Amino acid sequence: MKKYGDITMSKICAAPDCNNIVEHSGKYCASRCRYRHHKQQKYEERKAAGLCRQCGGPMDPPSSSTEKQSKSCAKCQNYFKKRYQSLQKDTLKNTSGNKQTAKKKQIRAGQRFHHLVAISKLPDKVHNEEAWLCKCDCKEETIALKGQLLHGTKKSCGCLRGKTPANALDLEGKTFGLLKVIERAGKSRDGRALWRCQCKCGEKPVVDATSLRSGNTISCGCQRPEQAEYARNKLNEMSVDGVIVPLLTKKVRSDSRTGHKGIHRRIRRGRVYFEPSITVKGKRFFGKTSTSLDEAIKERKRLEEEHHKPYVDAIMPKPIPSNRVKDRRGIEYGWLTVIEFAGFKDKKTLWRCRCKCGEIVDVLGHNLESKMTRSCGCLKWEGMRPDNKSGFKGVTWDKSGRTWVAHIGVNGKRIYLGSSRYKGEAIQLRLEAEKKYHNRSEK
């Protein structure tokens, strides 16, 4: 028994050359000691049996009486020899590469890094790194670290801060929707370029360059009443007796505890109950409460049949009369998208379609199939092709390059004007080309 302070121990680690105290029921103080001891025992057993110390296989006899018996077989010797040679090659390669890169990373006085020119090396290090006194193109002097210069994280004294390719682009004179850019108006808090624009209604709003080029802002806000009126009309179309029908067929909320719409989980006196209910025009109707979720789902469906179905059927599209009539719902014909079946006209099928301009029109089925009707009539005066997807003549979408391409026809030849990720820029290229080739002035 040995006493070490307040702890009385009777065991020491069984591994050789380890005198640590074992503070648990095992023989070794740590797993590394157990591994080392077992490896040493296996090594001694193989040595006594005349086997290879590494793999435990038979040993090759020496070629002569003067040659000493090796500790491993020929197979293990070849393996370790090749491994040593490969490691030696990698070491030489890495050291030679480090020397070359070290030479490249040396900074000389007068060397240029973007807008900075290195003048002299400072005697003291900054953050344990070389520091250089540099001169910017704006004639200001600044201190830069070696890593900042080599990696390009510092390009100037700070005079270029906030100048990004998006807002450094000159947009003066260009038109985006109803807005025409007049002049630069500084920059926003997050560094975006601001431009003062002239709207066709006479207002002069200030808009950032990103919103203009992406098409998010095309007016000063004068079109909001028209958009609100369109939304109200659309809402009235989907309403029956003051009930907005799309709200009745909404999906289940993500935070629902039951996973089903209109079924609530209640706990009373330690038991779980499911309570189905439904709300119509501000009134709530309850179904039969049960302990089974399946029964609550059936009760909820009964409530939907009783209270929701009359409103849903009122705006549901008319069913297609027979299998002989082709279902065209969801199919696009030029600028028209078929919404629903609208009945018959002179014993011919009539389909209700929505045009890309927002108008709703009823078109005969054979006119859609024969491509006689491709829009509500808005393309006749605009002179656009019926398969135009940009809404502007001479601007098309390139699927392969994922860009908007602008072109114009002059004397029977098609002239490529350029491409852009933003539709507004492609439209501007087309407008400038119309002034140049067709002598058209902006309306």
CSV table of C-alpha atoms in Angstrom, one decimal:
chain,number,residue,atom,x,y,z
A,1,MET,CA,0.0,0.0,0.0
A,2,LYS,CA,1.3,3.5,-0.9
A,3,LYS,CA,-0.1,6.8,0.1
A,4,TYR,CA,0.0,9.8,-2.2
A,5,GLY,CA,-1.4,12.8,-0.3
A,6,ASP,CA,-5.0,12.1,0.6
A,7,ILE,CA,-5.2,9.2,-1.9
A,8,THR,CA,-4.1,5.7,-0.9
A,9,MET,CA,-3.3,3.5,-3.9
A,10,SER,CA,-2.0,0.0,-4.2
A,11,LYS,CA,-1.4,-0.2,-8.0
A,12,ILE,CA,1.1,1.3,-10.5
A,13,CYS,CA,0.7,1.2,-14.3
A,14,ALA,CA,1.8,-2.2,-15.7
A,15,ALA,CA,3.4,-0.7,-18.7
A,16,PRO,CA,7.3,-0.7,-18.7
A,17,ASP,CA,9.0,2.6,-18.0
A,18,CYS,CA,5.7,4.1,-16.6
A,19,ASN,CA,5.3,4.7,-12.9
A,20,ASN,CA,2.0,6.5,-12.9
A,21,ILE,CA,-0.7,5.6,-10.4
A,22,VAL,CA,-3.7,3.7,-11.7
A,23,GLU,CA,-6.8,5.5,-10.3
A,24,HIS,CA,-9.4,2.9,-11.6
A,25,SER,CA,-9.8,-0.9,-11.7
A,26,GLY,CA,-7.6,-1.5,-14.8
A,27,LYS,CA,-4.0,-2.3,-15.1
A,28,TYR,CA,-2.9,0.7,-17.1
A,29,CYS,CA,-3.1,4.4,-16.4
A,30,ALA,CA,-4.1,5.2,-20.0
A,31,SER,CA,-4.9,3.5,-23.3
A,32,ARG,CA,-1.6,4.5,-24.9
A,33,CYS,CA,0.3,2.5,-22.1
A,34,ARG,CA,-1.9,-0.5,-22.8
A,35,TYR,CA,-1.2,-0.3,-26.6
A,36,ARG,CA,2.5,0.2,-26.1
A,37,HIS,CA,2.8,-2.8,-23.6
A,38,HIS,CA,0.8,-5.1,-25.9
A,39,LYS,CA,2.9,-4.2,-28.9
A,40,GLN,CA,6.1,-4.8,-26.9
A,41,GLN,CA,4.9,-8.3,-25.8
A,42,LYS,CA,3.9,-9.2,-29.4
A,43,TYR,CA,7.3,-8.0,-30.6
A,44,GLU,CA,9.1,-10.2,-28.1
A,45,GLU,CA,7.0,-13.3,-28.9
A,46,ARG,CA,7.7,-12.9,-32.7
A,47,LYS,CA,11.4,-12.4,-31.9
A,48,ALA,CA,11.6,-15.6,-29.9
A,49,ALA,CA,9.7,-17.6,-32.6
A,50,GLY,CA,12.0,-16.2,-35.4
A,51,LEU,CA,9.2,-14.5,-37.2
A,52,CYS,CA,9.0,-11.0,-38.8
A,53,ARG,CA,8.6,-8.3,-36.2
A,54,GLN,CA,6.1,-6.3,-38.4
A,55,CYS,CA,3.7,-8.8,-40.1
A,56,GLY,CA,4.5,-12.0,-38.1
A,57,GLY,CA,5.3,-13.9,-41.3
A,58,PRO,CA,8.2,-16.3,-41.9
A,59,MET,CA,11.7,-14.8,-42.2
A,60,ASP,CA,14.0,-15.4,-45.2
A,61,PRO,CA,17.3,-17.1,-44.2
A,62,PRO,CA,20.5,-15.0,-44.7
A,63,SER,CA,22.3,-15.4,-48.1
A,64,SER,CA,25.7,-16.0,-46.4
A,65,SER,CA,27.0,-17.0,-43.0
A,66,THR,CA,28.5,-13.6,-42.5
A,67,GLU,CA,25.2,-11.7,-43.1
A,68,LYS,CA,23.2,-10.9,-40.0
A,69,GLN,CA,19.6,-12.0,-39.6
A,70,SER,CA,17.3,-9.0,-40.3
A,71,LYS,CA,14.4,-8.0,-38.1
A,72,SER,CA,11.7,-8.1,-40.8
A,73,CYS,CA,10.9,-10.1,-44.0
A,74,ALA,CA,11.8,-9.0,-47.5
A,75,LYS,CA,8.2,-7.8,-48.2
A,76,CYS,CA,8.1,-5.5,-45.2
A,77,GLN,CA,11.6,-4.2,-46.1
A,78,ASN,CA,10.6,-3.3,-49.6
A,79,TYR,CA,7.4,-1.6,-48.3
A,80,PHE,CA,9.3,0.7,-45.8
A,81,LYS,CA,12.0,1.4,-48.4
A,82,LYS,CA,9.5,2.7,-50.9
A,83,ARG,CA,7.6,4.7,-48.3
A,84,TYR,CA,10.9,6.4,-47.2
A,85,GLN,CA,11.8,7.3,-50.7
A,86,SER,CA,8.3,8.8,-51.4
A,87,LEU,CA,8.5,10.8,-48.2
A,88,GLN,CA,12.0,12.0,-49.1
A,89,LYS,CA,10.8,13.2,-52.5
A,90,ASP,CA,7.8,15.1,-51.0
A,91,THR,CA,10.1,16.8,-48.5
A,92,LEU,CA,12.5,18.0,-51.3
A,93,LYS,CA,9.6,19.2,-53.4
A,94,ASN,CA,8.0,21.2,-50.5
A,95,THR,CA,11.3,22.8,-49.5
A,96,SER,CA,12.1,23.8,-53.0
A,97,GLY,CA,8.6,25.2,-53.5
A,98,ASN,CA,8.8,27.2,-50.2
A,99,LYS,CA,12.1,28.8,-51.4
A,100,GLN,CA,10.6,29.8,-54.7
A,101,THR,CA,7.4,31.3,-53.1
A,102,ALA,CA,9.5,33.0,-50.4
A,103,LYS,CA,11.5,34.8,-53.2
A,104,LYS,CA,8.2,35.8,-54.9
A,105,LYS,CA,6.7,37.2,-51.7
A,106,GLN,CA,9.5,39.7,-51.1
A,107,ILE,CA,8.4,43.4,-51.4
A,108,ARG,CA,10.7,46.0,-53.0
A,109,ALA,CA,10.6,49.7,-52.6
A,110,GLY,CA,8.8,51.3,-55.5
A,111,GLN,CA,6.7,48.2,-56.2
A,112,ARG,CA,3.0,49.0,-57.0
A,113,PHE,CA,0.0,47.2,-55.4
A,114,HIS,CA,-3.2,48.5,-57.1
A,115,HIS,CA,-3.3,52.2,-56.1
A,116,LEU,CA,-0.5,52.0,-53.5
A,117,VAL,CA,3.3,52.3,-54.1
A,118,ALA,CA,5.6,50.9,-51.5
A,119,ILE,CA,8.1,53.6,-50.3
A,120,SER,CA,10.1,52.1,-47.4
A,121,LYS,CA,9.9,49.3,-44.8
A,122,LEU,CA,9.2,50.4,-41.2
A,123,PRO,CA,11.7,49.3,-38.6
A,124,ASP,CA,9.1,48.0,-36.2
A,125,LYS,CA,6.6,45.2,-36.9
A,126,VAL,CA,2.9,45.6,-36.6
A,127,HIS,CA,1.0,42.6,-35.2
A,128,ASN,CA,4.2,40.5,-35.7
A,129,GLU,CA,4.2,41.3,-39.4
A,130,GLU,CA,6.2,43.5,-41.7
A,131,ALA,CA,4.8,47.0,-42.2
A,132,TRP,CA,5.4,49.3,-45.2
A,133,LEU,CA,4.9,53.0,-45.7
A,134,CYS,CA,3.0,53.4,-49.0
A,135,LYS,CA,1.8,56.3,-51.1
A,136,CYS,CA,-1.6,56.3,-52.7
A,137,ASP,CA,-2.5,57.7,-56.1
A,138,CYS,CA,-4.4,60.5,-54.4
A,139,LYS,CA,-1.0,61.6,-52.9
A,140,GLU,CA,-1.9,60.4,-49.3
A,141,GLU,CA,0.5,58.3,-47.3
A,142,THR,CA,-0.7,55.2,-45.4
A,143,ILE,CA,0.8,52.2,-43.6
A,144,ALA,CA,0.0,48.7,-44.9
A,145,LEU,CA,1.0,45.3,-43.7
A,146,LYS,CA,2.9,42.9,-46.0
A,147,GLY,CA,0.0,40.4,-46.1
A,148,GLN,CA,-2.5,43.1,-47.0
A,149,LEU,CA,-0.4,44.2,-50.0
A,150,LEU,CA,0.4,40.7,-51.2
A,151,HIS,CA,-3.2,39.4,-50.9
A,152,GLY,CA,-4.8,42.5,-52.2
A,153,THR,CA,-7.0,43.2,-49.2
A,154,LYS,CA,-5.8,46.8,-49.1
A,155,LYS,CA,-5.8,48.6,-52.4
A,156,SER,CA,-5.8,52.3,-51.4
A,157,CYS,CA,-5.6,54.7,-48.5
A,158,GLY,CA,-9.4,54.6,-48.2
A,159,CYS,CA,-10.3,57.0,-50.9
A,160,LEU,CA,-11.9,54.1,-53.0
A,161,ARG,CA,-14.1,53.0,-50.1
A,162,GLY,CA,-17.7,52.5,-51.2
A,163,LYS,CA,-16.8,52.6,-55.0
A,164,THR,CA,-18.2,49.3,-56.3
A,165,PRO,CA,-18.8,48.3,-59.9
A,166,ALA,CA,-22.6,48.6,-59.4
A,167,ASN,CA,-22.6,52.2,-58.4
A,168,ALA,CA,-19.5,53.4,-60.2
A,169,LEU,CA,-21.3,52.8,-63.5
A,170,ASP,CA,-22.5,56.0,-65.1
A,171,LEU,CA,-26.3,55.8,-65.6
A,172,GLU,CA,-26.8,59.5,-66.5
A,173,GLY,CA,-29.2,59.9,-69.4
A,174,LYS,CA,-30.5,56.3,-69.3
A,175,THR,CA,-34.2,55.4,-69.0
A,176,PHE,CA,-35.6,52.7,-66.7
A,177,GLY,CA,-39.3,52.3,-67.1
A,178,LEU,CA,-40.9,55.7,-66.4
A,179,LEU,CA,-37.7,57.1,-64.9
A,180,LYS,CA,-35.0,58.9,-66.7
A,181,VAL,CA,-31.7,59.4,-64.8
A,182,ILE,CA,-30.7,63.1,-64.5
A,183,GLU,CA,-27.6,63.3,-62.1
A,184,ARG,CA,-25.7,61.6,-59.3
A,185,ALA,CA,-27.1,62.2,-55.8
A,186,GLY,CA,-24.3,60.8,-53.6
A,187,LYS,CA,-24.5,57.4,-51.9
A,188,SER,CA,-26.5,55.6,-49.3
A,189,ARG,CA,-25.4,54.4,-45.9
A,190,ASP,CA,-24.5,51.0,-47.2
A,191,GLY,CA,-22.3,52.5,-50.0
A,192,ARG,CA,-24.8,52.2,-52.9
A,193,ALA,CA,-24.8,54.9,-55.6
A,194,LEU,CA,-27.9,57.2,-55.6
A,195,TRP,CA,-29.3,58.8,-58.7
A,196,ARG,CA,-31.8,61.6,-59.1
A,197,CYS,CA,-34.4,60.6,-61.8
A,198,GLN,CA,-37.2,62.4,-63.7
A,199,CYS,CA,-40.5,60.5,-63.7
A,200,LYS,CA,-43.0,61.0,-66.6
A,201,CYS,CA,-45.4,62.4,-64.0
A,202,GLY,CA,-43.0,65.2,-63.2
A,203,GLU,CA,-41.6,64.0,-59.8
A,204,LYS,CA,-37.9,63.7,-59.2
A,205,PRO,CA,-37.2,60.7,-56.9
A,206,VAL,CA,-33.8,59.6,-55.7
A,207,VAL,CA,-33.2,55.8,-56.4
A,208,ASP,CA,-30.2,53.6,-55.9
A,209,ALA,CA,-28.5,52.1,-58.9
A,210,THR,CA,-29.2,48.5,-58.0
A,211,SER,CA,-33.0,49.1,-57.9
A,212,LEU,CA,-32.9,50.8,-61.3
A,213,ARG,CA,-30.8,48.1,-63.1
A,214,SER,CA,-32.7,45.2,-61.6
A,215,GLY,CA,-36.1,46.7,-62.6
A,216,ASN,CA,-37.4,46.8,-59.0
A,217,THR,CA,-38.1,50.5,-59.3
A,218,ILE,CA,-39.6,51.8,-62.6
A,219,SER,CA,-41.5,54.8,-61.3
A,220,CYS,CA,-41.8,57.3,-58.5
A,221,GLY,CA,-44.8,55.5,-57.1
A,222,CYS,CA,-47.4,57.1,-59.3
A,223,GLN,CA,-48.5,53.7,-60.6
A,224,ARG,CA,-49.4,52.5,-57.1
A,225,PRO,CA,-53.1,53.5,-57.4
A,226,GLU,CA,-53.5,51.6,-60.6
A,227,GLN,CA,-51.8,48.5,-59.1
A,228,ALA,CA,-54.0,48.7,-56.0
A,229,GLU,CA,-57.1,49.0,-58.2
A,230,TYR,CA,-56.0,45.9,-60.1
A,231,ALA,CA,-55.5,44.0,-56.8
A,232,ARG,CA,-58.9,45.1,-55.6
A,233,ASN,CA,-60.6,44.0,-58.8
A,234,LYS,CA,-58.8,40.7,-58.6
A,235,LEU,CA,-59.9,40.2,-55.0
A,236,ASN,CA,-63.5,40.9,-56.0
A,237,GLU,CA,-63.4,38.3,-58.7
A,238,MET,CA,-62.3,35.7,-56.1
A,239,SER,CA,-64.9,36.8,-53.5
A,240,VAL,CA,-68.5,35.4,-53.0
A,241,ASP,CA,-70.9,37.2,-50.7
A,242,GLY,CA,-68.0,38.9,-48.9
A,243,VAL,CA,-66.0,35.6,-48.5
A,244,ILE,CA,-62.5,35.4,-50.1
A,245,VAL,CA,-62.6,31.9,-51.4
A,246,PRO,CA,-58.8,31.3,-51.8
A,247,LEU,CA,-58.5,31.8,-48.0
A,248,LEU,CA,-60.8,28.8,-47.5
A,249,THR,CA,-58.5,26.5,-49.4
A,250,LYS,CA,-55.2,27.6,-47.9
A,251,LYS,CA,-52.5,25.1,-46.8
A,252,VAL,CA,-52.0,23.9,-43.3
A,253,ARG,CA,-49.9,26.2,-41.1
A,254,SER,CA,-46.4,25.1,-40.4
A,255,ASP,CA,-46.9,25.5,-36.6
A,256,SER,CA,-49.9,23.2,-36.5
A,257,ARG,CA,-49.7,20.6,-33.7
A,258,THR,CA,-52.0,18.1,-35.5
A,259,GLY,CA,-50.8,18.6,-39.1
A,260,HIS,CA,-54.4,19.2,-40.3
A,261,LYS,CA,-56.3,22.4,-40.9
A,262,GLY,CA,-59.0,23.3,-38.4
A,263,ILE,CA,-58.2,20.6,-35.8
A,264,HIS,CA,-56.9,21.7,-32.4
A,265,ARG,CA,-55.3,19.5,-29.7
A,266,ARG,CA,-56.7,19.9,-26.2
A,267,ILE,CA,-55.7,18.3,-22.9
A,268,ARG,CA,-58.5,17.9,-20.3
A,269,ARG,CA,-57.9,16.0,-17.0
A,270,GLY,CA,-54.8,14.3,-18.4
A,271,ARG,CA,-56.5,13.1,-21.6
A,272,VAL,CA,-55.8,14.3,-25.1
A,273,TYR,CA,-58.8,15.5,-27.2
A,274,PHE,CA,-59.0,16.7,-30.8
A,275,GLU,CA,-61.5,19.6,-31.5
A,276,PRO,CA,-62.5,20.3,-35.1
A,277,SER,CA,-63.8,23.7,-36.0
A,278,ILE,CA,-64.4,26.0,-39.0
A,279,THR,CA,-64.8,29.7,-39.5
A,280,VAL,CA,-67.0,31.4,-42.1
A,281,LYS,CA,-67.7,35.2,-42.3
A,282,GLY,CA,-66.4,35.8,-38.8
A,283,LYS,CA,-68.5,33.0,-37.2
A,284,ARG,CA,-66.9,29.8,-35.8
A,285,PHE,CA,-68.7,26.5,-36.0
A,286,PHE,CA,-67.5,23.5,-33.8
A,287,GLY,CA,-67.7,19.8,-34.6
A,288,LYS,CA,-67.8,16.8,-32.4
A,289,THR,CA,-64.8,16.5,-30.1
A,290,SER,CA,-63.1,13.0,-30.0
A,291,THR,CA,-60.0,11.3,-28.7
A,292,SER,CA,-59.2,9.9,-32.1
A,293,LEU,CA,-57.5,12.1,-34.7
A,294,ASP,CA,-59.1,10.1,-37.6
A,295,GLU,CA,-62.6,10.8,-36.3
A,296,ALA,CA,-61.7,14.5,-35.9
A,297,ILE,CA,-60.5,14.6,-39.6
A,298,LYS,CA,-63.8,13.1,-40.7
A,299,GLU,CA,-65.7,15.7,-38.7
A,300,ARG,CA,-63.7,18.5,-40.2
A,301,LYS,CA,-64.4,17.3,-43.7
A,302,ARG,CA,-68.1,17.2,-42.9
A,303,LEU,CA,-67.9,20.9,-41.7
A,304,GLU,CA,-66.1,21.8,-45.0
A,305,GLU,CA,-68.9,20.2,-47.0
A,306,GLU,CA,-71.5,22.0,-45.1
A,307,HIS,CA,-70.0,25.5,-44.8
A,308,HIS,CA,-67.2,25.9,-47.4
A,309,LYS,CA,-68.4,24.0,-50.4
A,310,PRO,CA,-71.2,26.5,-51.4
A,311,TYR,CA,-68.7,29.3,-51.7
A,312,VAL,CA,-66.0,27.2,-53.4
A,313,ASP,CA,-68.4,25.8,-56.0
A,314,ALA,CA,-69.6,29.4,-56.9
A,315,ILE,CA,-66.2,30.4,-58.4
A,316,MET,CA,-65.0,26.9,-59.4
A,317,PRO,CA,-64.5,26.6,-63.2
A,318,LYS,CA,-67.2,24.8,-65.2
A,319,PRO,CA,-66.4,21.1,-65.6
A,320,ILE,CA,-65.3,19.9,-69.1
A,321,PRO,CA,-68.4,18.2,-70.6
A,322,SER,CA,-66.9,15.0,-72.0
A,323,ASN,CA,-63.6,13.2,-72.7
A,324,ARG,CA,-63.7,14.3,-76.3
A,325,VAL,CA,-63.0,17.9,-75.4
A,326,LYS,CA,-59.3,18.6,-75.0
A,327,ASP,CA,-58.3,20.0,-71.6
A,328,ARG,CA,-56.4,23.2,-72.3
A,329,ARG,CA,-56.2,24.6,-68.8
A,330,GLY,CA,-52.7,25.9,-67.9
A,331,ILE,CA,-51.5,25.8,-71.6
A,332,GLU,CA,-49.9,29.0,-73.0
A,333,TYR,CA,-50.8,30.2,-76.5
A,334,GLY,CA,-48.6,33.2,-77.3
A,335,TRP,CA,-49.4,35.8,-74.6
A,336,LEU,CA,-52.6,33.9,-73.5
A,337,THR,CA,-52.7,31.4,-70.7
A,338,VAL,CA,-55.9,29.3,-70.4
A,339,ILE,CA,-57.6,29.6,-67.0
A,340,GLU,CA,-60.8,27.6,-67.3
A,341,PHE,CA,-63.5,26.3,-69.5
A,342,ALA,CA,-66.1,29.0,-70.2
A,343,GLY,CA,-68.8,27.1,-72.0
A,344,PHE,CA,-69.9,26.9,-75.6
A,345,LYS,CA,-70.4,29.4,-78.4
A,346,ASP,CA,-72.1,28.3,-81.6
A,347,LYS,CA,-71.5,24.7,-80.5
A,348,LYS,CA,-67.8,25.4,-80.2
A,349,THR,CA,-65.7,25.3,-77.0
A,350,LEU,CA,-64.9,28.7,-75.4
A,351,TRP,CA,-62.0,29.1,-73.0
A,352,ARG,CA,-61.3,31.9,-70.6
A,353,CYS,CA,-57.7,33.2,-70.9
A,354,ARG,CA,-55.5,35.7,-69.1
A,355,CYS,CA,-53.2,37.9,-71.3
A,356,LYS,CA,-49.7,39.0,-70.1
A,357,CYS,CA,-51.0,42.6,-70.1
A,358,GLY,CA,-53.5,41.5,-67.4
A,359,GLU,CA,-56.7,41.4,-69.4
A,360,ILE,CA,-59.2,38.5,-69.2
A,361,VAL,CA,-60.6,37.4,-72.6
A,362,ASP,CA,-62.8,34.5,-73.8
A,363,VAL,CA,-61.3,32.8,-77.0
A,364,LEU,CA,-62.6,29.9,-79.1
A,365,GLY,CA,-60.6,26.7,-78.8
A,366,HIS,CA,-59.9,26.4,-82.6
A,367,ASN,CA,-58.6,30.0,-82.7
A,368,LEU,CA,-56.1,29.1,-80.0
A,369,GLU,CA,-55.1,25.8,-81.7
A,370,SER,CA,-54.7,27.4,-85.1
A,371,LYS,CA,-52.7,30.4,-83.6
A,372,MET,CA,-55.2,32.9,-85.0
A,373,THR,CA,-55.6,34.5,-81.6
A,374,ARG,CA,-52.3,35.0,-79.6
A,375,SER,CA,-53.3,37.9,-77.3
A,376,CYS,CA,-56.2,40.0,-76.1
A,377,GLY,CA,-55.4,42.5,-78.9
A,378,CYS,CA,-52.6,44.4,-77.2
A,379,LEU,CA,-50.0,43.1,-79.7
A,380,LYS,CA,-51.7,44.5,-82.8
A,381,TRP,CA,-50.7,48.2,-82.1
A,382,GLU,CA,-47.4,47.4,-80.4
A,383,GLY,CA,-46.1,45.5,-83.4
A,384,MET,CA,-44.5,42.7,-81.3
A,385,ARG,CA,-44.2,39.0,-82.1
A,386,PRO,CA,-46.7,36.8,-80.3
A,387,ASP,CA,-43.9,34.8,-78.7
A,388,ASN,CA,-42.1,37.8,-77.3
A,389,LYS,CA,-41.3,37.2,-73.6
A,390,SER,CA,-39.8,40.6,-72.6
A,391,GLY,CA,-42.7,42.8,-73.4
A,392,PHE,CA,-40.5,45.0,-75.5
A,393,LYS,CA,-39.8,44.8,-79.2
A,394,GLY,CA,-36.2,43.8,-80.1
A,395,VAL,CA,-35.4,42.4,-76.6
A,396,THR,CA,-35.3,38.6,-76.2
A,397,TRP,CA,-34.2,36.1,-73.6
A,398,ASP,CA,-31.2,33.9,-74.3
A,399,LYS,CA,-31.5,30.5,-72.4
A,400,SER,CA,-28.0,29.4,-73.0
A,401,GLY,CA,-26.3,32.6,-71.7
A,402,ARG,CA,-29.1,33.4,-69.3
A,403,THR,CA,-29.1,37.0,-70.5
A,404,TRP,CA,-31.4,39.6,-72.2
A,405,VAL,CA,-30.2,40.2,-75.8
A,406,ALA,CA,-31.0,43.4,-77.7
A,407,HIS,CA,-31.1,43.6,-81.5
A,408,ILE,CA,-32.5,45.7,-84.3
A,409,GLY,CA,-33.3,45.2,-88.0
A,410,VAL,CA,-31.9,47.7,-90.5
A,411,ASN,CA,-32.3,47.3,-94.3
A,412,GLY,CA,-33.1,43.6,-94.0
A,413,LYS,CA,-30.1,43.0,-91.7
A,414,ARG,CA,-30.2,42.1,-88.1
A,415,ILE,CA,-27.7,44.0,-85.9
A,416,TYR,CA,-26.7,42.7,-82.6
A,417,LEU,CA,-26.7,45.5,-80.0
A,418,GLY,CA,-25.5,43.7,-76.8
A,419,SER,CA,-26.7,41.6,-73.9
A,420,SER,CA,-27.1,42.1,-70.1
A,421,ARG,CA,-28.3,40.2,-67.1
A,422,TYR,CA,-30.8,43.1,-66.5
A,423,LYS,CA,-33.8,43.6,-68.8
A,424,GLY,CA,-33.8,47.3,-68.2
A,425,GLU,CA,-30.2,47.7,-69.7
A,426,ALA,CA,-31.2,45.6,-72.7
A,427,ILE,CA,-34.2,47.8,-73.3
A,428,GLN,CA,-32.0,50.9,-73.0
A,429,LEU,CA,-29.7,49.5,-75.7
A,430,ARG,CA,-32.7,49.0,-78.0
A,431,LEU,CA,-34.0,52.5,-77.4
A,432,GLU,CA,-30.6,54.1,-78.2
A,433,ALA,CA,-30.4,52.0,-81.4
A,434,GLU,CA,-33.9,53.2,-82.5
A,435,LYS,CA,-32.7,56.8,-82.1
A,436,LYS,CA,-29.6,56.0,-84.2
A,437,TYR,CA,-31.0,53.9,-87.0
A,438,HIS,CA,-34.8,54.8,-87.1
A,439,ASN,CA,-34.6,58.4,-86.0
A,440,ARG,CA,-37.2,57.8,-83.3
A,441,SER,CA,-37.6,60.3,-80.4
A,442,GLU,CA,-38.7,59.2,-76.9
A,443,LYS,CA,-42.4,59.5,-76.4
